[in-house]
Amino acid sequence: MKAPAPLRLGIAGLGTVGVGVLRIVAAQAETLALRTGRAIEVSAVSARSRGKDRGIDLTPYAWEDDPVALARRNDVDLFVELMGGSDGPAKAATEAALAAGKPVVTANKAMLALHGQALAELAEANDAPLRFEAAVAGGIPCVKALTEGLAGNAITRVSGVMNGTCNYILTRMEASGLPYAEVFKEADALGYLEADPTLDVGGIDAGHKLALLAAIAFGTQVDFEGVQLQGIERVSIDDIHRARDMGYRIKLLGEARRTPAGVEQSMRPTLVPAESPLGQLEGGTNMVVFEGDAVGQIVMRGAGAGEGPTASAVMADVADIARGLRIPPFGQPAATLAPPRRANAATHCAHYIRLNLRDEPGAMAKVATALGLAGISIDRMRQYDHAGDDAPVLIVTHPCAPSDMAGALDQVTATGVVHGEPVALQIQTP
Ligand code: NAP
Ligand code: HSE
């Protein structure tokens, strides 16, 4: 029997991930051919500067300066987009490949979070697969788990830590006792931060990833604008240590839930129990948690970034395309994805409140009364030793609506017995 023709890749972007993909294609050629039934080859590549030393021999591959031209080449069967950027050449070349009926594999969460619906429609109109395993949580095969392994479930919640840089910063602050600004500088020196660091520390990168998973999980059009975003820039070393003292760790936690009012999506610093799987997550590691009506809870943990892990995820998509697997980009036809129906974060949750209380008779009673009048009940409370006039106080509340907490903090401040702004953080709902 005649062997099937090789699958010929065109790779645009030869940075961390692109070079990783070239290495895997070369190192695993035999295994990939056995696993997919087809040889996988690279015919052409593209990047910004041709002369750059990338630590890898590029002479076997044709070179294109223009990624759109690369996508249209006759010797490219599958276009691999690894340049990044929500618009510009990444989007233009992806559209060119899809319009030509060619499959596309990308790691570009920014592009998909903003243009996912239009790209999925273009892909399906041209009968061309569009796959993005590497766009969410690096090496963790969570897109595949959701679209395939959990296809028989109504997914009720998607949560997790999806930005390794933020988890590195938060865990390093805790271990070193250094403030945010110092650890941010360390992360920068280690090359962990995106070119625009706000994407990491502002929660945007993780918000992109959450929006992609939520779309697949709930059968809705991807709705990044609907993610309530708060970054880690204002998390203080005090909060990290006090939270730990109360049995919690602070994580940049993403949560998407289906509720009767619509889909709630948030990415914000949140307290999680220190002994839980999320609480034990160290450094740049990611964790994605799915909850399905039939399966219960599924926890996936692994490297969320880096050459090997991200290229591993790209190759999973390439292998699926080589095998002939056809799954719509968001798990069901783009035309059937429901328009976004946003729900404000109304799910009740416990809160952590830190405040500096004037050390005078009746001060604590005034705070407790203000919270009580706002309908917020105290679960636990701790006052710390102090040398000056202000007593550091921590309060853990019973679950309440996040909107009630915002009003309650105004009332607490209005008592006049608190110095500075009280800090409130949500505690993850079990
Ligand atoms: P990177 O190291 O910055 O590499 C980007 C590559 O794209 C470079 O080779 C660059 O060329 C090329 N490029 C940029 N603009 C171009 C243009 N206008 N025309 C042609 N080539 C262009 O990025 P990366 O870390 O590999 O990330 C690539 C993608 O994977 C991004 O979407 C990123 O979000 C995603 N991703 C990355 C990771 C990770 O751990 N790095 C994890 C998950 C997802 P030059 O080299 O010549 O400058
Ligand atoms: N900047 C991302 C992170 C890696 O720190 O997790 C790319 O997704």
Tab-separated table of C-alpha atoms and ligand atoms in Angstrom:
chain	number	residue	atom	x	y	z
A	1	MET	CA	0.000	0.000	0.000
A	2	LYS	CA	1.262	3.497	-0.844
A	3	ALA	CA	2.443	5.480	2.212
A	4	PRO	CA	0.383	8.626	2.853
A	5	ALA	CA	2.038	11.871	1.762
A	6	PRO	CA	3.989	13.672	4.486
A	7	LEU	CA	2.300	16.530	6.311
A	8	ARG	CA	4.377	19.616	5.479
A	9	LEU	CA	4.521	22.395	8.051
A	10	GLY	CA	5.188	26.097	7.561
A	11	ILE	CA	6.244	27.691	10.844
A	12	ALA	CA	5.957	31.449	11.365
A	13	GLY	CA	7.786	32.562	14.506
A	14	LEU	CA	11.139	31.063	15.538
A	15	GLY	CA	11.364	32.267	19.106
A	16	THR	CA	11.076	30.147	22.235
A	17	VAL	CA	8.150	28.059	20.987
A	18	GLY	CA	9.000	27.938	17.259
A	19	VAL	CA	12.494	26.605	17.917
A	20	GLY	CA	11.012	24.092	20.366
A	21	VAL	CA	8.684	22.801	17.661
A	22	LEU	CA	11.560	22.440	15.161
A	23	ARG	CA	13.483	20.445	17.774
A	24	ILE	CA	10.579	18.077	18.490
A	25	VAL	CA	9.823	17.523	14.791
A	26	ALA	CA	13.466	16.503	14.289
A	27	ALA	CA	13.905	14.495	17.503
A	28	GLN	CA	10.583	12.616	17.352
A	29	ALA	CA	10.262	12.159	13.570
A	30	GLU	CA	10.045	8.377	13.731
A	31	THR	CA	7.714	8.235	16.731
A	32	LEU	CA	5.405	10.881	15.291
A	33	ALA	CA	5.191	9.005	11.983
A	34	LEU	CA	4.298	5.786	13.820
A	35	ARG	CA	1.743	7.534	16.016
A	36	THR	CA	0.042	9.493	13.256
A	37	GLY	CA	0.577	7.156	10.316
A	38	ARG	CA	2.222	9.955	8.371
A	39	ALA	CA	5.621	11.633	8.198
A	40	ILE	CA	5.663	15.173	9.581
A	41	GLU	CA	8.142	17.544	7.951
A	42	VAL	CA	8.926	21.247	8.004
A	43	SER	CA	9.166	22.815	4.556
A	44	ALA	CA	9.429	26.547	5.270
A	45	VAL	CA	9.860	29.001	8.135
A	46	SER	CA	9.551	32.711	8.800
A	47	ALA	CA	10.628	35.194	11.466
A	48	ARG	CA	11.504	38.880	11.636
A	49	SER	CA	15.283	38.727	11.293
A	50	ARG	CA	16.746	36.115	9.010
A	51	GLY	CA	20.312	36.397	10.268
A	52	LYS	CA	19.579	35.836	13.966
A	53	ASP	CA	21.365	32.928	15.640
A	54	ARG	CA	18.617	30.677	17.007
A	55	GLY	CA	20.886	27.818	18.095
A	56	ILE	CA	19.418	25.569	15.432
A	57	ASP	CA	20.267	24.792	11.796
A	58	LEU	CA	17.671	26.399	9.522
A	59	THR	CA	19.319	25.487	6.221
A	60	PRO	CA	16.989	22.505	5.540
A	61	TYR	CA	13.997	24.850	5.396
A	62	ALA	CA	12.916	27.434	2.838
A	63	TRP	CA	12.760	30.971	4.249
A	64	GLU	CA	9.955	33.516	3.814
A	65	ASP	CA	10.195	37.073	5.130
A	66	ASP	CA	6.442	37.446	4.917
A	67	PRO	CA	4.353	35.115	7.127
A	68	VAL	CA	1.336	35.561	4.820
A	69	ALA	CA	3.401	34.332	1.864
A	70	LEU	CA	4.533	31.397	4.031
A	71	ALA	CA	0.932	30.501	4.813
A	72	ARG	CA	0.080	30.492	1.097
A	73	ARG	CA	3.039	28.412	-0.121
A	74	ASN	CA	2.142	25.340	-2.143
A	75	ASP	CA	4.546	23.191	-0.119
A	76	VAL	CA	2.865	24.131	3.187
A	77	ASP	CA	-0.057	21.868	4.167
A	78	LEU	CA	-0.353	23.126	7.755
A	79	PHE	CA	0.420	26.640	8.967
A	80	VAL	CA	1.877	26.920	12.483
A	81	GLU	CA	1.519	30.444	13.890
A	82	LEU	CA	4.026	31.137	16.685
A	83	MET	CA	4.665	34.879	16.341
A	84	GLY	CA	2.192	36.203	18.906
A	85	GLY	CA	0.215	39.451	18.979
A	86	SER	CA	-3.544	39.683	18.780
A	87	ASP	CA	-3.549	41.372	15.359
A	88	GLY	CA	-0.949	42.233	12.742
A	89	PRO	CA	0.963	39.495	10.906
A	90	ALA	CA	-0.249	36.682	13.187
A	91	LYS	CA	-3.896	37.353	12.372
A	92	ALA	CA	-3.247	38.178	8.700
A	93	ALA	CA	-1.290	34.966	8.122
A	94	THR	CA	-3.774	32.837	10.084
A	95	GLU	CA	-6.625	34.235	7.989
A	96	ALA	CA	-4.650	33.660	4.783
A	97	ALA	CA	-4.043	30.010	5.663
A	98	LEU	CA	-7.653	29.362	6.697
A	99	ALA	CA	-9.013	31.132	3.612
A	100	ALA	CA	-6.842	28.785	1.525
A	101	GLY	CA	-8.420	25.823	3.346
A	102	LYS	CA	-5.233	25.015	5.277
A	103	PRO	CA	-5.237	23.855	8.885
A	104	VAL	CA	-3.725	26.231	11.433
A	105	VAL	CA	-2.113	25.454	14.788
A	106	THR	CA	-1.397	28.429	17.035
A	107	ALA	CA	-0.260	29.169	20.596
A	108	ASN	CA	-1.646	32.698	20.394
A	109	LYS	CA	-4.160	33.216	23.201
A	110	ALA	CA	-4.337	36.973	22.658
A	111	MET	CA	-5.443	36.555	19.025
A	112	LEU	CA	-7.990	33.853	19.875
A	113	ALA	CA	-9.391	35.654	22.914
A	114	LEU	CA	-10.129	38.720	20.790
A	115	HIS	CA	-10.915	37.155	17.389
A	116	GLY	CA	-11.718	33.529	18.232
A	117	GLN	CA	-15.295	33.566	16.972
A	118	ALA	CA	-14.463	35.175	13.602
A	119	LEU	CA	-11.476	32.851	13.104
A	120	ALA	CA	-13.534	29.774	14.033
A	121	GLU	CA	-16.207	30.818	11.515
A	122	LEU	CA	-13.559	31.344	8.825
A	123	ALA	CA	-11.986	27.964	9.630
A	124	GLU	CA	-15.288	26.136	9.398
A	125	ALA	CA	-16.382	27.965	6.235
A	126	ASN	CA	-13.198	26.701	4.583
A	127	ASP	CA	-13.299	23.257	6.171
A	128	ALA	CA	-9.900	23.947	7.755
A	129	PRO	CA	-9.075	22.873	11.337
A	130	LEU	CA	-7.929	25.578	13.769
A	131	ARG	CA	-6.279	24.240	16.926
A	132	PHE	CA	-4.816	26.013	19.964
A	133	GLU	CA	-3.815	23.575	22.710
A	134	ALA	CA	-0.623	25.560	23.432
A	135	ALA	CA	-2.561	28.786	23.937
A	136	VAL	CA	-3.887	27.658	27.328
A	137	ALA	CA	-1.670	26.581	30.215
A	138	GLY	CA	1.393	25.672	28.107
A	139	GLY	CA	2.106	21.955	28.247
A	140	ILE	CA	-1.109	20.928	30.048
A	141	PRO	CA	-3.403	19.234	27.496
A	142	CYS	CA	-6.462	20.978	28.917
A	143	VAL	CA	-8.150	22.001	25.647
A	144	LYS	CA	-8.069	18.398	24.498
A	145	ALA	CA	-9.315	17.180	27.879
A	146	LEU	CA	-12.244	19.561	27.716
A	147	THR	CA	-13.243	19.079	24.071
A	148	GLU	CA	-12.706	15.343	23.959
A	149	GLY	CA	-12.257	13.681	27.339
A	150	LEU	CA	-15.095	15.611	28.986
A	151	ALA	CA	-17.428	15.834	25.968
A	152	GLY	CA	-20.116	13.871	27.812
A	153	ASN	CA	-20.347	16.316	30.713
A	154	ALA	CA	-22.218	19.493	31.447
A	155	ILE	CA	-19.290	21.562	32.719
A	156	THR	CA	-20.270	23.653	35.718
A	157	ARG	CA	-16.996	25.331	36.592
A	158	VAL	CA	-13.539	25.922	35.127
A	159	SER	CA	-10.906	27.316	37.439
A	160	GLY	CA	-7.192	27.445	37.905
A	161	VAL	CA	-3.869	29.178	37.918
A	162	MET	CA	-3.046	29.946	34.310
A	163	ASN	CA	-0.145	32.390	34.475
A	164	GLY	CA	3.131	30.943	35.661
A	165	THR	CA	4.828	34.325	36.062
A	166	CYS	CA	2.234	35.515	38.578
A	167	ASN	CA	2.424	32.261	40.503
A	168	TYR	CA	6.211	32.551	40.546
A	169	ILE	CA	6.002	36.122	41.886
A	170	LEU	CA	3.445	35.264	44.590
A	171	THR	CA	5.229	32.131	45.816
A	172	ARG	CA	8.632	33.841	45.692
A	173	MET	CA	7.285	36.777	47.737
A	174	GLU	CA	6.083	34.321	50.352
A	175	ALA	CA	9.339	32.339	50.456
A	176	SER	CA	11.697	35.340	50.433
A	177	GLY	CA	9.671	37.898	52.376
A	178	LEU	CA	10.517	40.394	49.623
A	179	PRO	CA	7.922	42.942	48.493
A	180	TYR	CA	6.184	42.791	45.109
A	181	ALA	CA	8.407	45.420	43.458
A	182	GLU	CA	11.606	43.501	44.300
A	183	VAL	CA	10.295	40.151	43.120
A	184	PHE	CA	8.928	41.750	39.950
A	185	LYS	CA	12.493	42.907	39.184
A	186	GLU	CA	13.803	39.382	39.807
A	187	ALA	CA	11.193	37.901	37.457
A	188	ASP	CA	12.201	40.438	34.823
A	189	ALA	CA	15.885	39.569	35.199
A	190	LEU	CA	15.032	35.868	34.820
A	191	GLY	CA	13.219	36.625	31.535
A	192	TYR	CA	9.856	35.435	32.872
A	193	LEU	CA	7.847	38.527	31.952
A	194	GLU	CA	6.083	39.090	28.638
A	195	ALA	CA	7.441	42.002	26.537
A	196	ASP	CA	4.494	43.959	27.966
A	197	PRO	CA	4.558	42.826	31.637
A	198	THR	CA	1.009	44.105	32.207
A	199	LEU	CA	-0.174	41.095	30.220
A	200	ASP	CA	1.177	38.906	33.030
A	201	VAL	CA	0.811	40.889	36.256
A	202	GLY	CA	-2.406	42.626	35.167
A	203	GLY	CA	-4.076	39.229	34.725
A	204	ILE	CA	-4.730	39.810	31.000
A	205	ASP	CA	-2.794	36.788	29.703
A	206	ALA	CA	-4.517	34.514	32.214
A	207	GLY	CA	-7.858	36.177	31.398
A	208	HIS	CA	-7.358	35.327	27.713
A	209	LYS	CA	-6.789	31.680	28.636
A	210	LEU	CA	-9.796	31.520	30.946
A	211	ALA	CA	-12.060	33.043	28.272
A	212	LEU	CA	-10.964	30.355	25.783
A	213	LEU	CA	-11.662	27.506	28.201
A	214	ALA	CA	-15.001	29.039	29.231
A	215	ALA	CA	-16.128	29.221	25.592
A	216	ILE	CA	-15.443	25.516	25.104
A	217	ALA	CA	-16.850	24.528	28.487
A	218	PHE	CA	-20.141	26.404	28.167
A	219	GLY	CA	-20.662	26.407	24.389
A	220	THR	CA	-20.545	30.192	24.206
A	221	GLN	CA	-18.702	32.638	21.990
A	222	VAL	CA	-15.379	33.588	23.516
A	223	ASP	CA	-15.961	36.646	25.705
A	224	PHE	CA	-12.699	38.075	27.016
A	225	GLU	CA	-14.367	41.436	27.704
A	226	GLY	CA	-16.649	39.597	30.115
A	227	VAL	CA	-13.762	38.499	32.370
A	228	GLN	CA	-13.609	40.588	35.555
A	229	LEU	CA	-9.886	41.266	35.773
A	230	GLN	CA	-7.693	42.226	38.691
A	231	GLY	CA	-3.931	41.787	38.615
A	232	ILE	CA	-1.454	40.979	41.354
A	233	GLU	CA	0.264	44.391	41.450
A	234	ARG	CA	-1.405	45.397	44.716
A	235	VAL	CA	-0.906	42.115	46.592
A	236	SER	CA	1.278	42.979	49.564
A	237	ILE	CA	3.723	40.806	51.426
A	238	ASP	CA	1.606	41.518	54.532
A	239	ASP	CA	-1.433	39.950	52.887
A	240	ILE	CA	0.552	36.932	51.761
A	241	HIS	CA	1.830	36.290	55.293
A	242	ARG	CA	-1.451	37.059	57.077
A	243	ALA	CA	-3.408	34.879	54.655
A	244	ARG	CA	-0.992	32.043	55.335
A	245	ASP	CA	-1.490	32.521	59.038
A	246	MET	CA	-5.228	32.015	58.512
A	247	GLY	CA	-4.577	28.807	56.513
A	248	TYR	CA	-4.641	30.232	52.984
A	249	ARG	CA	-2.330	31.153	50.108
A	250	ILE	CA	-2.970	33.903	47.583
A	251	LYS	CA	-3.173	32.837	43.936
A	252	LEU	CA	-4.097	34.676	40.746
A	253	LEU	CA	-7.144	32.468	40.360
A	254	GLY	CA	-9.383	32.267	37.320
A	255	GLU	CA	-12.926	31.041	37.694
A	256	ALA	CA	-15.663	30.647	35.094
A	257	ARG	CA	-19.068	29.355	36.145
A	258	ARG	CA	-22.325	28.712	34.440
A	259	THR	CA	-25.113	30.230	36.552
A	260	PRO	CA	-28.838	30.666	35.809
A	261	ALA	CA	-28.119	34.374	35.126
A	262	GLY	CA	-25.339	33.673	32.604
A	263	VAL	CA	-21.603	32.993	32.680
A	264	GLU	CA	-19.460	34.505	35.449
A	265	GLN	CA	-15.788	34.901	34.575
A	266	SER	CA	-13.171	36.368	36.867
A	267	MET	CA	-9.396	36.443	37.175
A	268	ARG	CA	-8.266	37.956	40.454
A	269	PRO	CA	-6.007	37.416	43.485
A	270	THR	CA	-7.944	34.932	45.607
A	271	LEU	CA	-7.270	33.029	48.822
A	272	VAL	CA	-7.255	29.254	48.448
A	273	PRO	CA	-6.819	26.723	51.277
A	274	ALA	CA	-3.074	26.189	51.758
A	275	GLU	CA	-3.476	22.388	51.800
A	276	SER	CA	-5.586	22.207	48.617
A	277	PRO	CA	-3.987	21.227	45.269
A	278	LEU	CA	-4.154	24.889	44.166
A	279	GLY	CA	-2.691	26.022	47.486
A	280	GLN	CA	0.312	23.754	47.019
A	281	LEU	CA	1.163	25.043	43.566
A	282	GLU	CA	4.706	26.461	43.525
A	283	GLY	CA	6.674	28.653	41.120
A	284	GLY	CA	5.757	28.857	37.454
A	285	THR	CA	3.540	25.785	37.462
A	286	ASN	CA	-0.067	25.994	36.203
A	287	MET	CA	-3.158	24.120	37.344
A	288	VAL	CA	-6.471	23.767	35.552
A	289	VAL	CA	-9.529	22.351	37.326
A	290	PHE	CA	-12.714	21.247	35.558
A	291	GLU	CA	-15.969	20.283	37.229
A	292	GLY	CA	-18.440	18.200	35.245
A	293	ASP	CA	-21.822	16.810	36.240
A	294	ALA	CA	-20.879	13.217	35.438
A	295	VAL	CA	-17.155	13.118	36.137
A	296	GLY	CA	-16.882	15.396	39.184
A	297	GLN	CA	-13.613	17.260	39.571
A	298	ILE	CA	-10.600	16.848	37.262
A	299	VAL	CA	-7.308	18.493	38.224
A	300	MET	CA	-4.506	18.986	35.683
A	301	ARG	CA	-1.105	20.324	36.723
A	302	GLY	CA	2.067	21.051	34.765
A	303	ALA	CA	4.408	23.524	33.154
A	304	GLY	CA	2.464	26.490	31.814
A	305	ALA	CA	5.232	27.936	29.669
A	306	GLY	CA	8.704	27.391	28.237
A	307	GLU	CA	10.132	25.892	25.087
A	308	GLY	CA	9.557	22.181	25.703
A	309	PRO	CA	6.114	22.278	27.358
A	310	THR	CA	4.616	24.750	24.886
A	311	ALA	CA	6.098	23.007	21.836
A	312	SER	CA	4.753	19.724	23.235
A	313	ALA	CA	1.237	21.182	23.128
A	314	VAL	CA	1.740	22.533	19.589
A	315	MET	CA	2.821	19.068	18.462
A	316	ALA	CA	-0.264	17.472	20.023
A	317	ASP	CA	-2.387	19.574	17.661
A	318	VAL	CA	-0.098	18.872	14.701
A	319	ALA	CA	-0.365	15.131	15.415
A	320	ASP	CA	-4.171	15.302	15.575
A	321	ILE	CA	-4.284	17.035	12.207
A	322	ALA	CA	-1.881	14.452	10.752
A	323	ARG	CA	-4.262	11.748	12.004
A	324	GLY	CA	-7.162	13.461	10.268
A	325	LEU	CA	-9.022	14.331	13.480
A	326	ARG	CA	-11.624	17.054	12.834
A	327	ILE	CA	-13.040	18.902	15.824
A	328	PRO	CA	-14.443	22.444	15.610
A	329	PRO	CA	-12.080	24.966	17.268
A	330	PHE	CA	-14.389	25.496	20.257
A	331	GLY	CA	-15.657	21.924	20.404
A	332	GLN	CA	-18.926	22.528	18.527
A	333	PRO	CA	-19.767	24.369	15.298
A	334	ALA	CA	-19.037	28.098	15.595
A	335	ALA	CA	-22.574	28.975	14.444
A	336	THR	CA	-24.010	27.087	17.436
A	337	LEU	CA	-21.933	28.910	20.065
A	338	ALA	CA	-24.320	31.056	22.100
A	339	PRO	CA	-23.702	34.809	22.205
A	340	PRO	CA	-22.141	35.815	25.523
A	341	ARG	CA	-24.595	36.271	28.381
A	342	ARG	CA	-22.586	37.868	31.149
A	343	ALA	CA	-23.487	37.488	34.786
A	344	ASN	CA	-21.967	39.760	37.397
A	345	ALA	CA	-19.972	37.833	39.965
A	346	ALA	CA	-22.903	37.129	42.266
A	347	THR	CA	-21.815	33.748	43.597
A	348	HIS	CA	-21.499	34.130	47.352
A	349	CYS	CA	-18.043	33.619	48.771
A	350	ALA	CA	-16.202	34.169	52.027
A	351	HIS	CA	-13.854	37.154	52.192
A	352	TYR	CA	-10.591	38.013	53.903
A	353	ILE	CA	-10.463	41.563	55.255
A	354	ARG	CA	-7.291	43.185	56.576
A	355	LEU	CA	-7.466	46.516	58.319
A	356	ASN	CA	-5.553	48.688	60.761
A	357	LEU	CA	-7.738	49.405	63.740
A	358	ARG	CA	-7.278	52.334	66.117
A	359	ASP	CA	-6.459	50.782	69.451
A	360	GLU	CA	-9.214	52.410	71.538
A	361	PRO	CA	-12.259	51.178	73.451
A	362	GLY	CA	-15.170	50.126	71.245
A	363	ALA	CA	-13.230	50.270	67.941
A	364	MET	CA	-13.638	46.554	67.176
A	365	ALA	CA	-17.321	46.731	68.087
A	366	LYS	CA	-17.846	49.560	65.573
A	367	VAL	CA	-16.278	47.509	62.762
A	368	ALA	CA	-18.300	44.410	63.679
A	369	THR	CA	-21.475	46.507	63.761
A	370	ALA	CA	-20.739	48.079	60.351
A	371	LEU	CA	-20.242	44.630	58.859
A	372	GLY	CA	-23.356	43.301	60.609
A	373	LEU	CA	-25.500	46.174	59.297
A	374	ALA	CA	-24.269	45.373	55.773
A	375	GLY	CA	-25.470	41.789	56.312
A	376	ILE	CA	-21.970	40.350	56.631
A	377	SER	CA	-21.289	37.787	59.287
A	378	ILE	CA	-17.836	37.245	60.812
A	379	ASP	CA	-16.505	33.690	60.780
A	380	ARG	CA	-13.049	34.201	62.314
A	381	MET	CA	-11.086	37.202	63.530
A	382	ARG	CA	-7.509	37.780	64.715
A	383	GLN	CA	-5.783	40.843	66.144
A	384	TYR	CA	-1.977	40.929	65.990
A	385	ASP	CA	0.580	42.315	68.414
A	386	HIS	CA	1.490	45.873	67.677
A	387	ALA	CA	3.828	48.526	68.989
A	388	GLY	CA	2.089	51.667	67.739
A	389	ASP	CA	-1.484	52.958	67.894
A	390	ASP	CA	-2.835	50.788	65.059
A	391	ALA	CA	-3.714	47.159	65.623
A	392	PRO	CA	-3.498	44.933	62.537
A	393	VAL	CA	-6.761	42.961	62.379
A	394	LEU	CA	-7.793	40.137	60.102
A	395	ILE	CA	-11.364	39.063	59.560
A	396	VAL	CA	-12.618	36.046	57.647
A	397	THR	CA	-16.297	36.403	56.818
A	398	HIS	CA	-19.009	33.885	56.114
A	399	PRO	CA	-20.032	33.767	52.433
A	400	CYS	CA	-21.686	36.929	51.138
A	401	ALA	CA	-22.361	38.560	47.765
A	402	PRO	CA	-19.235	40.362	46.453
A	403	SER	CA	-21.378	43.483	45.867
A	404	ASP	CA	-22.414	43.488	49.565
A	405	MET	CA	-18.754	43.398	50.547
A	406	ALA	CA	-17.953	46.504	48.490
A	407	GLY	CA	-20.684	48.438	50.332
A	408	ALA	CA	-19.625	47.026	53.701
A	409	LEU	CA	-16.040	48.250	53.274
A	410	ASP	CA	-17.333	51.800	52.743
A	411	GLN	CA	-19.273	51.480	55.991
A	412	VAL	CA	-16.218	50.129	57.824
A	413	THR	CA	-14.138	53.065	56.599
A	414	ALA	CA	-16.904	55.473	57.651
A	415	THR	CA	-16.635	54.303	61.296
A	416	GLY	CA	-13.535	56.494	61.630
A	417	VAL	CA	-11.708	53.823	63.657
A	418	VAL	CA	-9.757	52.348	60.733
A	419	HIS	CA	-6.525	53.805	59.410
A	420	GLY	CA	-6.047	53.577	55.641
A	421	GLU	CA	-8.122	51.558	53.207
A	422	PRO	CA	-9.209	48.089	54.350
A	423	VAL	CA	-8.032	45.329	51.989
A	424	ALA	CA	-10.585	42.688	50.985
A	425	LEU	CA	-9.874	39.562	48.952
A	426	GLN	CA	-12.237	36.774	47.997
A	427	ILE	CA	-11.744	33.258	49.350
A	428	GLN	CA	-12.316	30.491	46.844
A	429	THR	CA	-15.697	28.814	47.166
A	430	PRO	CA	-15.253	25.045	47.540
B	1	NAP	P1	9.105	34.928	20.993
B	1	NAP	O1	10.181	34.136	21.626
B	1	NAP	O2	9.036	36.382	21.236
B	1	NAP	O3	9.185	34.662	19.421
B	1	NAP	C1	8.369	35.315	18.520
B	1	NAP	C2	8.842	34.961	17.135
B	1	NAP	O4	7.981	35.578	16.182
B	1	NAP	C3	10.248	35.469	16.837
B	1	NAP	O5	10.964	34.486	16.123
B	1	NAP	C4	10.027	36.691	15.960
B	1	NAP	O6	11.052	36.901	15.015
B	1	NAP	C5	8.751	36.280	15.246
B	1	NAP	N1	7.999	37.441	14.799
B	1	NAP	C6	7.490	38.416	15.562
B	1	NAP	N2	6.873	39.327	14.788
B	1	NAP	C7	7.010	38.912	13.521
B	1	NAP	C8	6.625	39.422	12.270
B	1	NAP	N3	5.994	40.596	12.195
B	1	NAP	N4	6.937	38.719	11.154
B	1	NAP	C9	7.599	37.554	11.256
B	1	NAP	N5	8.008	37.019	12.416
B	1	NAP	C10	7.708	37.696	13.529
B	1	NAP	O7	7.673	34.338	21.369
B	1	NAP	P2	7.322	32.921	21.977
B	1	NAP	O8	7.557	32.963	23.445
B	1	NAP	O9	7.959	31.844	21.174
B	1	NAP	O10	5.719	32.904	21.798
B	1	NAP	C11	5.122	32.637	20.560
B	1	NAP	C12	3.621	32.471	20.775
B	1	NAP	O11	3.404	31.419	21.699
B	1	NAP	C13	2.921	33.696	21.371
B	1	NAP	O12	1.614	33.777	20.866
B	1	NAP	C14	2.887	33.370	22.852
B	1	NAP	O13	1.850	34.035	23.536
B	1	NAP	C15	2.629	31.885	22.795
B	1	NAP	N6	3.028	31.152	23.988
B	1	NAP	C16	4.291	31.255	24.451
B	1	NAP	C17	4.668	30.541	25.567
B	1	NAP	C18	6.058	30.587	26.094
B	1	NAP	O14	6.327	29.924	27.109
B	1	NAP	N7	6.983	31.306	25.476
B	1	NAP	C19	3.709	29.734	26.231
B	1	NAP	C20	2.425	29.646	25.711
B	1	NAP	C21	2.092	30.364	24.584
B	1	NAP	P3	12.566	37.276	15.473
B	1	NAP	O15	13.039	36.105	16.274
B	1	NAP	O16	13.302	37.410	14.205
B	1	NAP	O17	12.446	38.532	16.258
B	2	HSE	N1	3.437	34.608	30.293
B	2	HSE	C1	2.819	33.341	30.416
B	2	HSE	C2	2.941	32.839	31.837
B	2	HSE	C3	3.449	32.307	29.507
B	2	HSE	O1	3.696	33.411	32.622
B	2	HSE	O2	2.271	31.868	32.163
B	2	HSE	C4	2.799	32.254	28.179
B	2	HSE	O3	1.490	31.795	28.276
